[in-house]
GROMACS .gro file of C-alpha atoms in nm:
model
  444
    1UNK     CA    1   1.331   3.052   1.654
    2UNK     CA    2   1.636   3.252   1.549
    3UNK     CA    3   1.762   3.602   1.609
    4UNK     CA    4   1.824   3.724   1.254
    5UNK     CA    5   1.994   4.052   1.345
    6UNK     CA    6   2.328   3.941   1.203
    7UNK     CA    7   2.200   3.746   0.901
    8UNK     CA    8   2.217   3.823   0.532
    9UNK     CA    9   2.449   4.069   0.349
   10UNK     CA   10   2.559   4.247   0.665
   11UNK     CA   11   2.709   3.928   0.807
   12UNK     CA   12   3.028   3.938   0.599
   13UNK     CA   13   3.101   4.297   0.701
   14UNK     CA   14   3.061   4.208   1.069
   15UNK     CA   15   3.321   3.931   1.055
   16UNK     CA   16   3.665   3.978   1.214
   17UNK     CA   17   3.954   4.006   0.971
   18UNK     CA   18   4.073   3.653   1.056
   19UNK     CA   19   3.751   3.498   0.926
   20UNK     CA   20   3.739   3.724   0.621
   21UNK     CA   21   4.094   3.617   0.534
   22UNK     CA   22   4.004   3.252   0.601
   23UNK     CA   23   3.708   3.271   0.364
   24UNK     CA   24   3.919   3.425   0.087
   25UNK     CA   25   4.194   3.169   0.138
   26UNK     CA   26   3.949   2.878   0.140
   27UNK     CA   27   3.798   3.006  -0.187
   28UNK     CA   28   4.140   3.050  -0.344
   29UNK     CA   29   4.251   2.697  -0.258
   30UNK     CA   30   3.967   2.528  -0.452
   31UNK     CA   31   4.193   2.461  -0.757
   32UNK     CA   32   4.424   2.266  -0.525
   33UNK     CA   33   4.145   2.033  -0.408
   34UNK     CA   34   4.224   1.759  -0.666
   35UNK     CA   35   4.585   1.742  -0.549
   36UNK     CA   36   4.474   1.730  -0.184
   37UNK     CA   37   4.223   1.454  -0.257
   38UNK     CA   38   4.483   1.256  -0.453
   39UNK     CA   39   4.726   1.275  -0.162
   40UNK     CA   40   4.462   1.173   0.091
   41UNK     CA   41   4.355   0.882  -0.130
   42UNK     CA   42   4.714   0.755  -0.128
   43UNK     CA   43   4.716   0.782   0.252
   44UNK     CA   44   4.390   0.586   0.278
   45UNK     CA   45   4.212   0.890   0.425
   46UNK     CA   46   3.946   0.916   0.156
   47UNK     CA   47   3.698   0.673   0.001
   48UNK     CA   48   3.767   0.672  -0.376
   49UNK     CA   49   3.400   0.600  -0.449
   50UNK     CA   50   3.283   0.903  -0.250
   51UNK     CA   51   3.536   1.182  -0.307
   52UNK     CA   52   3.270   1.399  -0.471
   53UNK     CA   53   3.106   1.437  -0.131
   54UNK     CA   54   3.412   1.637  -0.025
   55UNK     CA   55   3.318   1.884  -0.300
   56UNK     CA   56   2.963   1.911  -0.169
   57UNK     CA   57   2.815   1.677  -0.429
   58UNK     CA   58   2.597   1.377  -0.350
   59UNK     CA   59   2.443   1.081  -0.528
   60UNK     CA   60   2.182   1.048  -0.254
   61UNK     CA   61   1.843   1.208  -0.300
   62UNK     CA   62   1.722   1.439  -0.026
   63UNK     CA   63   1.426   1.275   0.150
   64UNK     CA   64   1.090   1.449   0.169
   65UNK     CA   65   1.017   1.651   0.481
   66UNK     CA   66   1.240   1.791   0.757
   67UNK     CA   67   1.600   1.669   0.769
   68UNK     CA   68   1.803   1.693   1.089
   69UNK     CA   69   2.171   1.730   1.007
   70UNK     CA   70   2.416   1.603   1.271
   71UNK     CA   71   2.788   1.664   1.229
   72UNK     CA   72   3.074   1.504   1.421
   73UNK     CA   73   3.444   1.491   1.344
   74UNK     CA   74   3.511   1.118   1.369
   75UNK     CA   75   3.425   0.789   1.538
   76UNK     CA   76   3.389   0.913   1.896
   77UNK     CA   77   3.156   1.198   1.807
   78UNK     CA   78   2.947   0.985   1.572
   79UNK     CA   79   2.899   0.716   1.837
   80UNK     CA   80   2.810   0.982   2.095
   81UNK     CA   81   2.515   1.072   1.874
   82UNK     CA   82   2.384   0.715   1.841
   83UNK     CA   83   2.119   0.731   2.113
   84UNK     CA   84   2.016   1.081   2.006
   85UNK     CA   85   1.971   0.958   1.649
   86UNK     CA   86   1.738   0.684   1.775
   87UNK     CA   87   1.527   0.938   1.967
   88UNK     CA   88   1.499   1.160   1.659
   89UNK     CA   89   1.406   0.864   1.439
   90UNK     CA   90   1.131   0.781   1.687
   91UNK     CA   91   0.984   1.122   1.597
   92UNK     CA   92   0.986   1.017   1.229
   93UNK     CA   93   1.259   1.266   1.146
   94UNK     CA   94   1.510   1.187   0.873
   95UNK     CA   95   1.875   1.205   0.976
   96UNK     CA   96   2.174   1.325   0.774
   97UNK     CA   97   2.498   1.238   0.954
   98UNK     CA   98   2.828   1.391   0.840
   99UNK     CA   99   3.182   1.315   0.950
  100UNK     CA  100   3.533   1.356   0.815
  101UNK     CA  101   3.703   1.017   0.838
  102UNK     CA  102   3.686   0.683   0.657
  103UNK     CA  103   3.675   0.501   0.991
  104UNK     CA  104   3.369   0.695   1.106
  105UNK     CA  105   3.191   0.616   0.778
  106UNK     CA  106   3.259   0.246   0.837
  107UNK     CA  107   3.117   0.273   1.189
  108UNK     CA  108   2.800   0.441   1.061
  109UNK     CA  109   2.752   0.167   0.802
  110UNK     CA  110   2.796  -0.102   1.069
  111UNK     CA  111   2.624   0.046   1.374
  112UNK     CA  112   2.347   0.277   1.245
  113UNK     CA  113   2.011   0.198   1.081
  114UNK     CA  114   2.016   0.200   0.699
  115UNK     CA  115   1.780   0.498   0.678
  116UNK     CA  116   2.044   0.723   0.842
  117UNK     CA  117   2.216   0.899   0.553
  118UNK     CA  118   2.591   0.938   0.590
  119UNK     CA  119   2.788   1.193   0.392
  120UNK     CA  120   3.148   1.307   0.419
  121UNK     CA  121   3.152   1.666   0.536
  122UNK     CA  122   3.254   1.892   0.247
  123UNK     CA  123   3.590   2.065   0.250
  124UNK     CA  124   3.538   2.404   0.412
  125UNK     CA  125   3.530   2.610   0.094
  126UNK     CA  126   3.234   2.847   0.043
  127UNK     CA  127   3.164   2.686  -0.295
  128UNK     CA  128   3.158   2.330  -0.163
  129UNK     CA  129   2.961   2.425   0.146
  130UNK     CA  130   2.700   2.605  -0.066
  131UNK     CA  131   2.657   2.296  -0.285
  132UNK     CA  132   2.610   2.080   0.021
  133UNK     CA  133   2.351   2.308   0.180
  134UNK     CA  134   2.170   2.367  -0.151
  135UNK     CA  135   2.128   1.993  -0.196
  136UNK     CA  136   2.033   1.887   0.156
  137UNK     CA  137   1.846   2.196   0.279
  138UNK     CA  138   1.865   2.081   0.642
  139UNK     CA  139   1.592   2.194   0.879
  140UNK     CA  140   1.809   2.179   1.194
  141UNK     CA  141   2.187   2.144   1.238
  142UNK     CA  142   2.347   1.981   1.542
  143UNK     CA  143   2.725   2.013   1.572
  144UNK     CA  144   2.887   1.765   1.813
  145UNK     CA  145   3.158   1.873   2.060
  146UNK     CA  146   3.399   2.115   1.892
  147UNK     CA  147   3.442   2.044   1.520
  148UNK     CA  148   3.371   2.400   1.412
  149UNK     CA  149   3.432   2.467   1.042
  150UNK     CA  150   3.395   2.843   0.987
  151UNK     CA  151   3.244   2.845   0.638
  152UNK     CA  152   3.002   2.569   0.727
  153UNK     CA  153   2.881   2.765   1.031
  154UNK     CA  154   2.870   3.104   0.861
  155UNK     CA  155   2.685   2.969   0.558
  156UNK     CA  156   2.429   2.797   0.782
  157UNK     CA  157   2.374   3.117   0.979
  158UNK     CA  158   2.335   3.320   0.659
  159UNK     CA  159   2.056   3.083   0.554
  160UNK     CA  160   1.887   3.118   0.894
  161UNK     CA  161   1.944   2.750   0.960
  162UNK     CA  162   1.879   2.677   1.330
  163UNK     CA  163   2.212   2.552   1.468
  164UNK     CA  164   2.286   2.398   1.807
  165UNK     CA  165   2.618   2.289   1.952
  166UNK     CA  166   2.556   1.963   2.139
  167UNK     CA  167   2.782   1.771   2.378
  168UNK     CA  168   3.007   2.075   2.363
  169UNK     CA  169   3.362   2.036   2.489
  170UNK     CA  170   3.641   2.293   2.518
  171UNK     CA  171   3.970   2.134   2.622
  172UNK     CA  172   4.215   2.307   2.858
  173UNK     CA  173   4.462   2.323   2.570
  174UNK     CA  174   4.219   2.483   2.324
  175UNK     CA  175   4.065   2.733   2.565
  176UNK     CA  176   4.370   2.963   2.613
  177UNK     CA  177   4.442   2.955   2.239
  178UNK     CA  178   4.088   3.061   2.157
  179UNK     CA  179   4.094   3.332   2.425
  180UNK     CA  180   4.379   3.493   2.232
  181UNK     CA  181   4.153   3.482   1.923
  182UNK     CA  182   3.834   3.593   2.098
  183UNK     CA  183   3.698   3.786   1.800
  184UNK     CA  184   3.725   3.480   1.577
  185UNK     CA  185   3.573   3.222   1.810
  186UNK     CA  186   3.299   3.452   1.939
  187UNK     CA  187   3.194   3.524   1.580
  188UNK     CA  188   3.145   3.149   1.532
  189UNK     CA  189   2.993   3.053   1.867
  190UNK     CA  190   2.745   3.343   1.854
  191UNK     CA  191   2.597   3.188   1.537
  192UNK     CA  192   2.464   2.896   1.742
  193UNK     CA  193   2.121   2.939   1.894
  194UNK     CA  194   2.230   2.749   2.204
  195UNK     CA  195   2.542   2.566   2.323
  196UNK     CA  196   2.485   2.246   2.520
  197UNK     CA  197   2.801   2.174   2.718
  198UNK     CA  198   2.929   1.848   2.866
  199UNK     CA  199   3.028   1.998   3.201
  200UNK     CA  200   3.009   2.313   3.408
  201UNK     CA  201   3.372   2.387   3.321
  202UNK     CA  202   3.300   2.350   2.949
  203UNK     CA  203   2.996   2.575   2.986
  204UNK     CA  204   3.204   2.846   3.157
  205UNK     CA  205   3.461   2.828   2.879
  206UNK     CA  206   3.202   2.854   2.602
  207UNK     CA  207   3.040   3.150   2.776
  208UNK     CA  208   3.377   3.322   2.816
  209UNK     CA  209   3.440   3.274   2.443
  210UNK     CA  210   3.115   3.437   2.332
  211UNK     CA  211   2.870   3.148   2.327
  212UNK     CA  212   2.511   3.249   2.396
  213UNK     CA  213   2.249   3.053   2.585
  214UNK     CA  214   2.504   2.806   2.719
  215UNK     CA  215   2.350   2.515   2.913
  216UNK     CA  216   2.518   2.225   3.090
  217UNK     CA  217   2.350   1.902   2.975
  218UNK     CA  218   2.620   1.643   3.048
  219UNK     CA  219   2.816   1.403   2.830
  220UNK     CA  220   2.615   1.206   2.572
  221UNK     CA  221   2.887   0.942   2.569
  222UNK     CA  222   2.772   0.837   2.916
  223UNK     CA  223   2.434   0.738   2.772
  224UNK     CA  224   2.566   0.540   2.475
  225UNK     CA  225   2.481   0.171   2.481
  226UNK     CA  226   2.762  -0.082   2.523
  227UNK     CA  227   2.919  -0.172   2.187
  228UNK     CA  228   2.800  -0.497   2.029
  229UNK     CA  229   3.003  -0.811   1.963
  230UNK     CA  230   2.954  -1.090   1.714
  231UNK     CA  231   2.856  -1.395   1.928
  232UNK     CA  232   3.037  -1.644   1.703
  233UNK     CA  233   3.358  -1.441   1.706
  234UNK     CA  234   3.339  -1.397   2.083
  235UNK     CA  235   3.284  -1.769   2.136
  236UNK     CA  236   3.584  -1.853   1.918
  237UNK     CA  237   3.814  -1.604   2.090
  238UNK     CA  238   3.698  -1.720   2.432
  239UNK     CA  239   3.774  -2.080   2.337
  240UNK     CA  240   4.119  -1.985   2.208
  241UNK     CA  241   4.211  -1.794   2.525
  242UNK     CA  242   4.030  -1.994   2.794
  243UNK     CA  243   4.225  -2.017   3.117
  244UNK     CA  244   4.465  -1.735   3.032
  245UNK     CA  245   4.481  -1.404   3.223
  246UNK     CA  246   4.410  -1.124   2.975
  247UNK     CA  247   4.453  -0.749   2.970
  248UNK     CA  248   4.319  -0.525   2.696
  249UNK     CA  249   4.485  -0.196   2.601
  250UNK     CA  250   4.215   0.000   2.418
  251UNK     CA  251   4.263   0.280   2.164
  252UNK     CA  252   4.640   0.312   2.206
  253UNK     CA  253   4.847   0.584   2.044
  254UNK     CA  254   5.212   0.598   1.931
  255UNK     CA  255   5.441   0.610   2.233
  256UNK     CA  256   5.213   0.392   2.447
  257UNK     CA  257   5.261   0.056   2.276
  258UNK     CA  258   5.625   0.033   2.385
  259UNK     CA  259   5.524   0.088   2.748
  260UNK     CA  260   5.251  -0.176   2.727
  261UNK     CA  261   5.487  -0.427   2.569
  262UNK     CA  262   5.740  -0.359   2.846
  263UNK     CA  263   5.462  -0.402   3.105
  264UNK     CA  264   5.376  -0.740   2.953
  265UNK     CA  265   5.738  -0.850   2.981
  266UNK     CA  266   5.738  -0.757   3.351
  267UNK     CA  267   5.399  -0.915   3.428
  268UNK     CA  268   5.462  -1.244   3.248
  269UNK     CA  269   5.708  -1.337   3.523
  270UNK     CA  270   5.412  -1.348   3.763
  271UNK     CA  271   5.146  -1.459   3.512
  272UNK     CA  272   5.324  -1.698   3.271
  273UNK     CA  273   5.022  -1.745   3.044
  274UNK     CA  274   4.939  -1.373   3.022
  275UNK     CA  275   4.790  -1.249   2.696
  276UNK     CA  276   4.800  -0.876   2.626
  277UNK     CA  277   4.560  -0.745   2.361
  278UNK     CA  278   4.653  -0.412   2.202
  279UNK     CA  279   4.374  -0.236   2.011
  280UNK     CA  280   4.535   0.063   1.834
  281UNK     CA  281   4.324   0.374   1.791
  282UNK     CA  282   4.428   0.373   1.425
  283UNK     CA  283   4.426   0.016   1.285
  284UNK     CA  284   4.681   0.096   1.014
  285UNK     CA  285   4.950   0.094   1.286
  286UNK     CA  286   4.905  -0.280   1.339
  287UNK     CA  287   5.210  -0.393   1.143
  288UNK     CA  288   5.440  -0.140   1.311
  289UNK     CA  289   5.317  -0.250   1.657
  290UNK     CA  290   5.383  -0.613   1.561
  291UNK     CA  291   5.736  -0.508   1.471
  292UNK     CA  292   5.784  -0.357   1.818
  293UNK     CA  293   5.657  -0.678   1.977
  294UNK     CA  294   5.891  -0.897   1.774
  295UNK     CA  295   6.187  -0.669   1.845
  296UNK     CA  296   6.119  -0.707   2.217
  297UNK     CA  297   6.152  -1.085   2.192
  298UNK     CA  298   5.778  -1.155   2.218
  299UNK     CA  299   5.549  -1.330   1.971
  300UNK     CA  300   5.267  -1.123   1.813
  301UNK     CA  301   4.957  -1.216   1.616
  302UNK     CA  302   4.764  -0.970   1.396
  303UNK     CA  303   4.387  -0.982   1.367
  304UNK     CA  304   4.392  -0.794   1.035
  305UNK     CA  305   4.573  -1.095   0.884
  306UNK     CA  306   4.305  -1.331   1.009
  307UNK     CA  307   4.528  -1.463   1.287
  308UNK     CA  308   4.389  -1.578   1.621
  309UNK     CA  309   4.584  -1.588   1.946
  310UNK     CA  310   4.740  -1.931   2.005
  311UNK     CA  311   4.908  -2.062   2.319
  312UNK     CA  312   5.235  -1.922   2.179
  313UNK     CA  313   5.098  -1.569   2.128
  314UNK     CA  314   5.220  -1.313   2.381
  315UNK     CA  315   5.056  -0.998   2.242
  316UNK     CA  316   4.751  -0.997   2.014
  317UNK     CA  317   4.721  -0.687   1.796
  318UNK     CA  318   4.352  -0.626   1.725
  319UNK     CA  319   4.408  -0.392   1.430
  320UNK     CA  320   4.052  -0.398   1.297
  321UNK     CA  321   3.762  -0.153   1.312
  322UNK     CA  322   3.450  -0.178   1.525
  323UNK     CA  323   3.548  -0.474   1.745
  324UNK     CA  324   3.619  -0.309   2.079
  325UNK     CA  325   3.297  -0.458   2.216
  326UNK     CA  326   3.442  -0.800   2.143
  327UNK     CA  327   3.762  -0.741   2.337
  328UNK     CA  328   3.598  -0.559   2.628
  329UNK     CA  329   3.394  -0.876   2.679
  330UNK     CA  330   3.709  -1.087   2.668
  331UNK     CA  331   3.889  -0.927   2.961
  332UNK     CA  332   3.787  -0.772   3.295
  333UNK     CA  333   4.101  -0.553   3.300
  334UNK     CA  334   4.126  -0.266   3.051
  335UNK     CA  335   4.391   0.003   3.007
  336UNK     CA  336   4.247   0.311   2.832
  337UNK     CA  337   4.485   0.454   2.574
  338UNK     CA  338   4.564   0.811   2.483
  339UNK     CA  339   4.646   0.873   2.849
  340UNK     CA  340   5.014   0.787   2.884
  341UNK     CA  341   5.093   1.050   2.621
  342UNK     CA  342   4.946   1.400   2.599
  343UNK     CA  343   4.650   1.308   2.385
  344UNK     CA  344   4.394   1.352   2.663
  345UNK     CA  345   4.264   0.999   2.713
  346UNK     CA  346   3.995   0.791   2.546
  347UNK     CA  347   3.638   0.731   2.657
  348UNK     CA  348   3.619   0.465   2.934
  349UNK     CA  349   3.240   0.441   2.946
  350UNK     CA  350   3.187   0.154   2.702
  351UNK     CA  351   3.446  -0.061   2.880
  352UNK     CA  352   3.284   0.007   3.217
  353UNK     CA  353   2.940  -0.082   3.083
  354UNK     CA  354   3.086  -0.420   2.984
  355UNK     CA  355   3.228  -0.485   3.331
  356UNK     CA  356   3.587  -0.366   3.308
  357UNK     CA  357   3.816  -0.242   3.582
  358UNK     CA  358   3.993   0.061   3.432
  359UNK     CA  359   4.358   0.164   3.444
  360UNK     CA  360   4.467   0.489   3.278
  361UNK     CA  361   4.762   0.724   3.251
  362UNK     CA  362   4.785   1.081   3.385
  363UNK     CA  363   4.670   1.264   3.068
  364UNK     CA  364   4.289   1.238   3.067
  365UNK     CA  365   4.178   1.597   3.012
  366UNK     CA  366   3.942   1.497   2.730
  367UNK     CA  367   3.724   1.327   2.994
  368UNK     CA  368   3.847   1.506   3.306
  369UNK     CA  369   3.516   1.503   3.497
  370UNK     CA  370   3.451   1.136   3.421
  371UNK     CA  371   3.796   1.018   3.524
  372UNK     CA  372   3.794   1.235   3.835
  373UNK     CA  373   3.469   1.074   3.946
  374UNK     CA  374   3.594   0.727   3.861
  375UNK     CA  375   3.925   0.770   4.042
  376UNK     CA  376   3.769   0.920   4.354
  377UNK     CA  377   3.509   0.641   4.376
  378UNK     CA  378   3.759   0.362   4.317
  379UNK     CA  379   3.617   0.280   3.975
  380UNK     CA  380   3.949   0.344   3.800
  381UNK     CA  381   4.318   0.364   3.886
  382UNK     CA  382   4.582   0.601   3.755
  383UNK     CA  383   4.928   0.487   3.650
  384UNK     CA  384   5.178   0.771   3.616
  385UNK     CA  385   5.488   0.564   3.541
  386UNK     CA  386   5.591   0.234   3.386
  387UNK     CA  387   5.638   0.092   3.735
  388UNK     CA  388   5.289   0.192   3.853
  389UNK     CA  389   5.136   0.063   3.528
  390UNK     CA  390   5.281  -0.280   3.600
  391UNK     CA  391   5.174  -0.261   3.964
  392UNK     CA  392   4.813  -0.163   3.888
  393UNK     CA  393   4.764  -0.421   3.615
  394UNK     CA  394   4.929  -0.689   3.829
  395UNK     CA  395   4.705  -0.623   4.128
  396UNK     CA  396   4.391  -0.642   3.916
  397UNK     CA  397   4.501  -0.963   3.745
  398UNK     CA  398   4.582  -1.121   4.082
  399UNK     CA  399   4.277  -1.021   4.286
  400UNK     CA  400   3.923  -1.082   4.153
  401UNK     CA  401   3.773  -0.921   4.463
  402UNK     CA  402   3.949  -0.591   4.389
  403UNK     CA  403   3.837  -0.612   4.025
  404UNK     CA  404   3.475  -0.672   4.124
  405UNK     CA  405   3.479  -0.376   4.362
  406UNK     CA  406   3.619  -0.148   4.091
  407UNK     CA  407   3.361  -0.269   3.842
  408UNK     CA  408   3.074  -0.194   4.082
  409UNK     CA  409   3.216   0.151   4.164
  410UNK     CA  410   3.266   0.234   3.796
  411UNK     CA  411   2.914   0.127   3.705
  412UNK     CA  412   2.777   0.344   3.985
  413UNK     CA  413   2.964   0.650   3.853
  414UNK     CA  414   2.838   0.595   3.499
  415UNK     CA  415   2.481   0.563   3.626
  416UNK     CA  416   2.509   0.877   3.841
  417UNK     CA  417   2.658   1.087   3.562
  418UNK     CA  418   2.407   0.974   3.299
  419UNK     CA  419   2.101   1.161   3.179
  420UNK     CA  420   2.263   1.383   2.916
  421UNK     CA  421   2.040   1.238   2.644
  422UNK     CA  422   1.718   1.339   2.820
  423UNK     CA  423   1.854   1.686   2.902
  424UNK     CA  424   1.965   1.732   2.540
  425UNK     CA  425   1.623   1.629   2.409
  426UNK     CA  426   1.459   1.875   2.648
  427UNK     CA  427   1.681   2.158   2.522
  428UNK     CA  428   1.600   2.066   2.161
  429UNK     CA  429   1.226   2.044   2.226
  430UNK     CA  430   1.131   2.385   2.076
  431UNK     CA  431   1.311   2.301   1.751
  432UNK     CA  432   1.169   1.950   1.732
  433UNK     CA  433   0.818   2.079   1.799
  434UNK     CA  434   0.854   2.320   1.507
  435UNK     CA  435   0.968   2.034   1.280
  436UNK     CA  436   0.674   1.821   1.392
  437UNK     CA  437   0.437   2.106   1.303
  438UNK     CA  438   0.603   2.136   0.962
  439UNK     CA  439   0.563   1.762   0.902
  440UNK     CA  440   0.197   1.779   0.994
  441UNK     CA  441   0.138   2.071   0.757
  442UNK     CA  442   0.320   1.896   0.474
  443UNK     CA  443   0.113   1.578   0.520
  444UNK     CA  444  -0.221   1.758   0.558
   0.00000   0.00000   0.00000
């Protein structure tokens, strides 16, 4: 299945100087790993019970037969792979899922079947990567979007591990930077058998950067099922907020919370019982957001403290993990965070699947095609300023007919843009067929 012309001992000599220097530096920094881990433990960025996984070690036993290794950076990438994981499990393939954040590990534990093995991706040192690959011996590697660790990729290629980039995305900010480092990025992208891109624009960028066999398959996030919600928790929240107009601000980032709090202060003059729910992208910001709310003269409540919104609560800070499905079901009006600041916007698909009318800021380049289709169809509205944010939210709170029309338009866009899962499975078919043959031979 692979072209082995650049494999083995010759590979190192063919690398650009940037990657050769990176490999030497990564090897030289191994003695500093304990200090790095200690610092990250203090910051809550590592699981103290699983730090050995960062060194390529594992307490889990490799299962018998082919193992499909899927790697994604964090929560968004891991969730994008959920439906794909189910399809692969239906073929009786064992799944190893790696990611780099504590929050993504918690999501895997909560949302994925217990037979899906989660490991923290090893630090990108040749020694740690070799340990990881020696232990797991994956049969196929699927890298999600753009989390491209050089030593991980180069070591996989050297072992003739079939590797595919899936749901590939190249942002408008990253593309010009990588063009200036063409030798480096092309040396990495050329190690993938095929690159499956989210959009035609992404495909053109990957091709321009040296990717081979680039195919546009669409965005897997469009095919992800709506997030679940605990029925008892939803019933309790609904009872506590019944009769109140509600807006949800999902996955907010620093710099946005102040604007949303100010919008609440403006809107409450028209909707006296308004409840704003802020769900920060990083839950550890909950206390600082509560401080902003208090300083503005409003009354907050924090979910992480076990508090529920009362009649006196102005802004509810939902600073917990894995409960967006709960809050999307609570309100028909959702502001998508990461879009008022230059983060690039968060994924609106889950909110739309649960019936939300979407408002977003101007910075949505992470999902440019999706937001463009939503805006042009009337399934979402853009707010460029504080004034327009208040105006858009106010109109949606005031007019159920407008909300319903937006919800129908948004659902239509999501349906039209779907199908990435089937196209991805079709592209992976030759690799999966080979693994099926191997399973049959092993069981004969």
